Amino acid sequence: TFGVSETEKISQEELEAKIKELKIGVKTNFIGKFTPGDVYSRYPLNFKDELLVDIGENDGVLLGGAAVWNGILIGKIKEVGRDSSVVQTIFDQAFSLPVRIGKSGTDALLKGGVEPMLTLIARNADSVAGLPVYSASEEFNYGLALGIAGAVAPNQNSVFGEANLKLDYSQLELRHLFLEIK
């Protein structure tokens, strides 16, 4: 902390979010209070749609708050116990979230699943392939990074297209998360 005041210190998670901002060219929003927690192993069942984390009510975890890893939104805190919390991840088919794509802010809806998809992308939208995807819901801080948009495939039965959400992490890497606190 040489030459740095207490007000100038930032967490490692905030620093990693800033690095991602520079890489993807979109301002991410890692404002708020977060605290680190470890993900319990669920081997051999290995459920990927939800994670059990070793922090809870006693740590001030916020029910409905964001769960992030390396500045990336992983999911939503759906249960808070005394000393643990359950996180619904973007790999859960029941997970959905309004998002925006790229600097122009093309609207889309993230639908969770084994392979998360971006849906309801306007057919007349500029090409979004390779652009960053970030949260645009009132549930979470605006601008939390999620991943990169794949190529848009038109849906034959709709005026909207859809694309894969490309992730730069493996689900197996999710051993430590930051959970939003009150």
CSV table of C-alpha atoms in Angstrom, one decimal:
chain,number,residue,atom,x,y,z
A,1,THR,CA,0.0,0.0,0.0
A,2,PHE,CA,3.0,2.3,-0.6
A,3,GLY,CA,1.6,5.8,-1.3
A,4,VAL,CA,-2.0,4.7,-1.6
A,5,SER,CA,-4.7,6.0,0.7
A,6,GLU,CA,-7.5,3.9,2.1
A,7,THR,CA,-10.0,5.5,-0.3
A,8,GLU,CA,-7.8,4.7,-3.3
A,9,LYS,CA,-7.6,1.0,-2.6
A,10,ILE,CA,-9.7,-1.3,-4.8
A,11,SER,CA,-10.3,-5.0,-4.5
A,12,GLN,CA,-8.8,-7.6,-6.7
A,13,GLU,CA,-12.2,-8.3,-8.1
A,14,GLU,CA,-12.6,-4.6,-9.0
A,15,LEU,CA,-9.2,-4.5,-10.6
A,16,GLU,CA,-10.0,-7.6,-12.7
A,17,ALA,CA,-13.2,-6.0,-13.8
A,18,LYS,CA,-11.3,-2.9,-14.9
A,19,ILE,CA,-8.9,-5.1,-16.9
A,20,LYS,CA,-11.9,-6.7,-18.6
A,21,GLU,CA,-13.2,-3.2,-19.5
A,22,LEU,CA,-10.0,-2.4,-21.3
A,23,LYS,CA,-10.1,-5.8,-23.2
A,24,ILE,CA,-13.7,-5.7,-24.3
A,25,GLY,CA,-14.1,-1.9,-24.8
A,26,VAL,CA,-17.3,-1.6,-22.7
A,27,LYS,CA,-17.4,-0.1,-19.3
A,28,THR,CA,-18.3,-2.8,-16.8
A,29,ASN,CA,-20.0,-1.9,-13.5
A,30,PHE,CA,-18.5,-3.5,-10.5
A,31,ILE,CA,-20.0,-1.0,-8.0
A,32,GLY,CA,-21.5,-2.3,-4.8
A,33,LYS,CA,-20.4,-4.4,-1.9
A,34,PHE,CA,-19.2,-7.9,-2.5
A,35,THR,CA,-17.5,-10.4,-0.3
A,36,PRO,CA,-15.5,-13.5,-1.3
A,37,GLY,CA,-16.7,-17.1,-0.7
A,38,ASP,CA,-15.7,-20.6,-1.6
A,39,VAL,CA,-17.8,-22.9,-3.7
A,40,TYR,CA,-18.5,-26.3,-2.1
A,41,SER,CA,-17.8,-29.3,-4.2
A,42,ARG,CA,-20.7,-31.3,-5.4
A,43,TYR,CA,-18.7,-34.2,-6.8
A,44,PRO,CA,-19.8,-36.7,-8.1
A,45,LEU,CA,-23.2,-35.1,-8.7
A,46,ASN,CA,-21.6,-31.9,-10.0
A,47,PHE,CA,-24.8,-29.8,-10.5
A,48,LYS,CA,-23.8,-26.9,-12.7
A,49,ASP,CA,-27.1,-25.0,-12.6
A,50,GLU,CA,-26.6,-24.0,-9.0
A,51,LEU,CA,-23.6,-23.5,-6.7
A,52,LEU,CA,-23.4,-23.7,-2.9
A,53,VAL,CA,-21.2,-21.0,-1.4
A,54,ASP,CA,-19.8,-21.0,2.1
A,55,ILE,CA,-21.0,-17.5,3.1
A,56,GLY,CA,-24.5,-16.4,4.1
A,57,GLU,CA,-26.7,-14.3,6.3
A,58,ASN,CA,-23.9,-14.0,9.0
A,59,ASP,CA,-21.7,-12.4,6.3
A,60,GLY,CA,-24.4,-10.0,5.0
A,61,VAL,CA,-25.2,-11.8,1.7
A,62,LEU,CA,-28.0,-10.1,-0.2
A,63,LEU,CA,-30.9,-12.4,-1.3
A,64,GLY,CA,-31.4,-11.8,-5.1
A,65,GLY,CA,-28.0,-10.1,-5.4
A,66,ALA,CA,-25.3,-10.8,-8.0
A,67,ALA,CA,-22.7,-13.6,-7.9
A,68,VAL,CA,-19.5,-12.7,-9.8
A,69,TRP,CA,-16.3,-14.4,-10.8
A,70,ASN,CA,-13.3,-12.4,-12.1
A,71,GLY,CA,-15.7,-9.5,-12.8
A,72,ILE,CA,-18.1,-11.7,-14.7
A,73,LEU,CA,-21.7,-12.2,-13.7
A,74,ILE,CA,-22.2,-15.9,-12.9
A,75,GLY,CA,-25.7,-15.9,-11.5
A,76,LYS,CA,-28.2,-14.7,-8.9
A,77,ILE,CA,-28.2,-15.5,-5.1
A,78,LYS,CA,-31.5,-17.5,-4.8
A,79,GLU,CA,-31.2,-18.7,-1.2
A,80,VAL,CA,-29.4,-17.4,1.9
A,81,GLY,CA,-28.8,-19.5,4.9
A,82,ARG,CA,-27.0,-18.7,8.1
A,83,ASP,CA,-23.6,-19.7,6.8
A,84,SER,CA,-24.1,-20.6,3.2
A,85,SER,CA,-25.9,-19.4,0.0
A,86,VAL,CA,-27.2,-21.0,-3.1
A,87,VAL,CA,-26.5,-19.3,-6.4
A,88,GLN,CA,-28.6,-19.9,-9.5
A,89,THR,CA,-26.1,-19.8,-12.4
A,90,ILE,CA,-26.6,-18.8,-16.0
A,91,PHE,CA,-26.4,-22.5,-16.8
A,92,ASP,CA,-29.9,-23.0,-15.2
A,93,GLN,CA,-32.6,-23.3,-17.9
A,94,ALA,CA,-34.9,-21.2,-15.6
A,95,PHE,CA,-32.4,-18.3,-15.6
A,96,SER,CA,-33.1,-15.3,-17.8
A,97,LEU,CA,-31.8,-11.7,-17.8
A,98,PRO,CA,-32.2,-8.6,-20.0
A,99,VAL,CA,-28.8,-7.8,-21.5
A,100,ARG,CA,-27.1,-5.4,-24.0
A,101,ILE,CA,-24.5,-6.2,-26.6
A,102,GLY,CA,-21.6,-4.0,-27.6
A,103,LYS,CA,-21.1,-0.3,-27.3
A,104,SER,CA,-24.2,0.4,-29.3
A,105,GLY,CA,-26.2,-1.4,-26.6
A,106,THR,CA,-28.2,-3.8,-28.8
A,107,ASP,CA,-31.0,-5.3,-26.6
A,108,ALA,CA,-31.3,-9.1,-26.1
A,109,LEU,CA,-32.5,-11.6,-23.5
A,110,LEU,CA,-30.1,-14.1,-22.0
A,111,LYS,CA,-31.7,-17.5,-21.6
A,112,GLY,CA,-29.8,-19.8,-19.3
A,113,GLY,CA,-29.0,-23.4,-20.1
A,114,VAL,CA,-26.1,-25.8,-20.6
A,115,GLU,CA,-25.2,-23.5,-23.4
A,116,PRO,CA,-26.6,-20.0,-22.5
A,117,MET,CA,-28.3,-18.2,-25.5
A,118,LEU,CA,-28.9,-14.6,-26.4
A,119,THR,CA,-32.5,-14.4,-27.8
A,120,LEU,CA,-34.8,-11.6,-29.0
A,121,ILE,CA,-32.1,-9.9,-31.0
A,122,ALA,CA,-33.6,-7.6,-33.6
A,123,ARG,CA,-33.0,-8.9,-37.1
A,124,ASN,CA,-32.0,-5.4,-38.3
A,125,ALA,CA,-29.4,-5.0,-35.5
A,126,ASP,CA,-25.9,-4.4,-36.6
A,127,SER,CA,-23.6,-7.5,-36.4
A,128,VAL,CA,-23.1,-8.3,-32.8
A,129,ALA,CA,-20.8,-11.3,-33.2
A,130,GLY,CA,-17.6,-10.9,-31.1
A,131,LEU,CA,-19.0,-8.1,-29.1
A,132,PRO,CA,-19.2,-8.0,-25.2
A,133,VAL,CA,-22.5,-8.8,-23.5
A,134,TYR,CA,-23.4,-7.1,-20.2
A,135,SER,CA,-26.3,-6.9,-17.7
A,136,ALA,CA,-29.1,-4.4,-18.3
A,137,SER,CA,-31.6,-5.5,-15.7
A,138,GLU,CA,-32.7,-3.5,-12.6
A,139,GLU,CA,-32.0,-6.7,-10.6
A,140,PHE,CA,-28.2,-6.1,-10.7
A,141,ASN,CA,-25.7,-3.3,-11.2
A,142,TYR,CA,-25.9,-2.2,-14.8
A,143,GLY,CA,-23.0,-3.3,-17.0
A,144,LEU,CA,-21.8,-6.5,-15.3
A,145,ALA,CA,-19.9,-8.5,-18.0
A,146,LEU,CA,-21.3,-11.9,-19.0
A,147,GLY,CA,-19.4,-13.0,-22.1
A,148,ILE,CA,-19.1,-12.4,-25.8
A,149,ALA,CA,-21.9,-12.7,-28.4
A,150,GLY,CA,-21.6,-15.4,-31.1
A,151,ALA,CA,-23.0,-15.1,-34.6
A,152,VAL,CA,-26.7,-14.3,-34.9
A,153,ALA,CA,-28.8,-17.0,-36.5
A,154,PRO,CA,-32.3,-15.8,-37.7
A,155,ASN,CA,-35.2,-17.6,-36.2
A,156,GLN,CA,-37.5,-18.6,-39.1
A,157,ASN,CA,-40.7,-18.2,-37.0
A,158,SER,CA,-39.8,-14.8,-35.6
A,159,VAL,CA,-38.6,-11.3,-36.4
A,160,PHE,CA,-35.8,-11.9,-33.9
A,161,GLY,CA,-32.5,-13.7,-34.1
A,162,GLU,CA,-30.5,-15.6,-31.5
A,163,ALA,CA,-26.8,-16.2,-30.7
A,164,ASN,CA,-24.7,-18.3,-28.4
A,165,LEU,CA,-23.1,-16.6,-25.4
A,166,LYS,CA,-19.4,-17.4,-25.6
A,167,LEU,CA,-17.7,-17.7,-22.2
A,168,ASP,CA,-14.0,-17.3,-21.4
A,169,TYR,CA,-14.1,-19.7,-18.4
A,170,SER,CA,-15.0,-23.3,-17.7
A,171,GLN,CA,-17.7,-24.2,-15.1
A,172,LEU,CA,-15.0,-26.2,-13.3
A,173,GLU,CA,-13.1,-23.0,-12.6
A,174,LEU,CA,-15.9,-21.6,-10.4
A,175,ARG,CA,-14.3,-22.5,-7.0
A,176,HIS,CA,-14.4,-18.9,-5.5
A,177,LEU,CA,-17.1,-16.3,-6.1
A,178,PHE,CA,-17.9,-12.8,-4.9
A,179,LEU,CA,-21.4,-12.5,-3.6
A,180,GLU,CA,-23.2,-9.1,-3.2
A,181,ILE,CA,-23.8,-8.1,0.3
A,182,LYS,CA,-26.2,-5.6,2.0
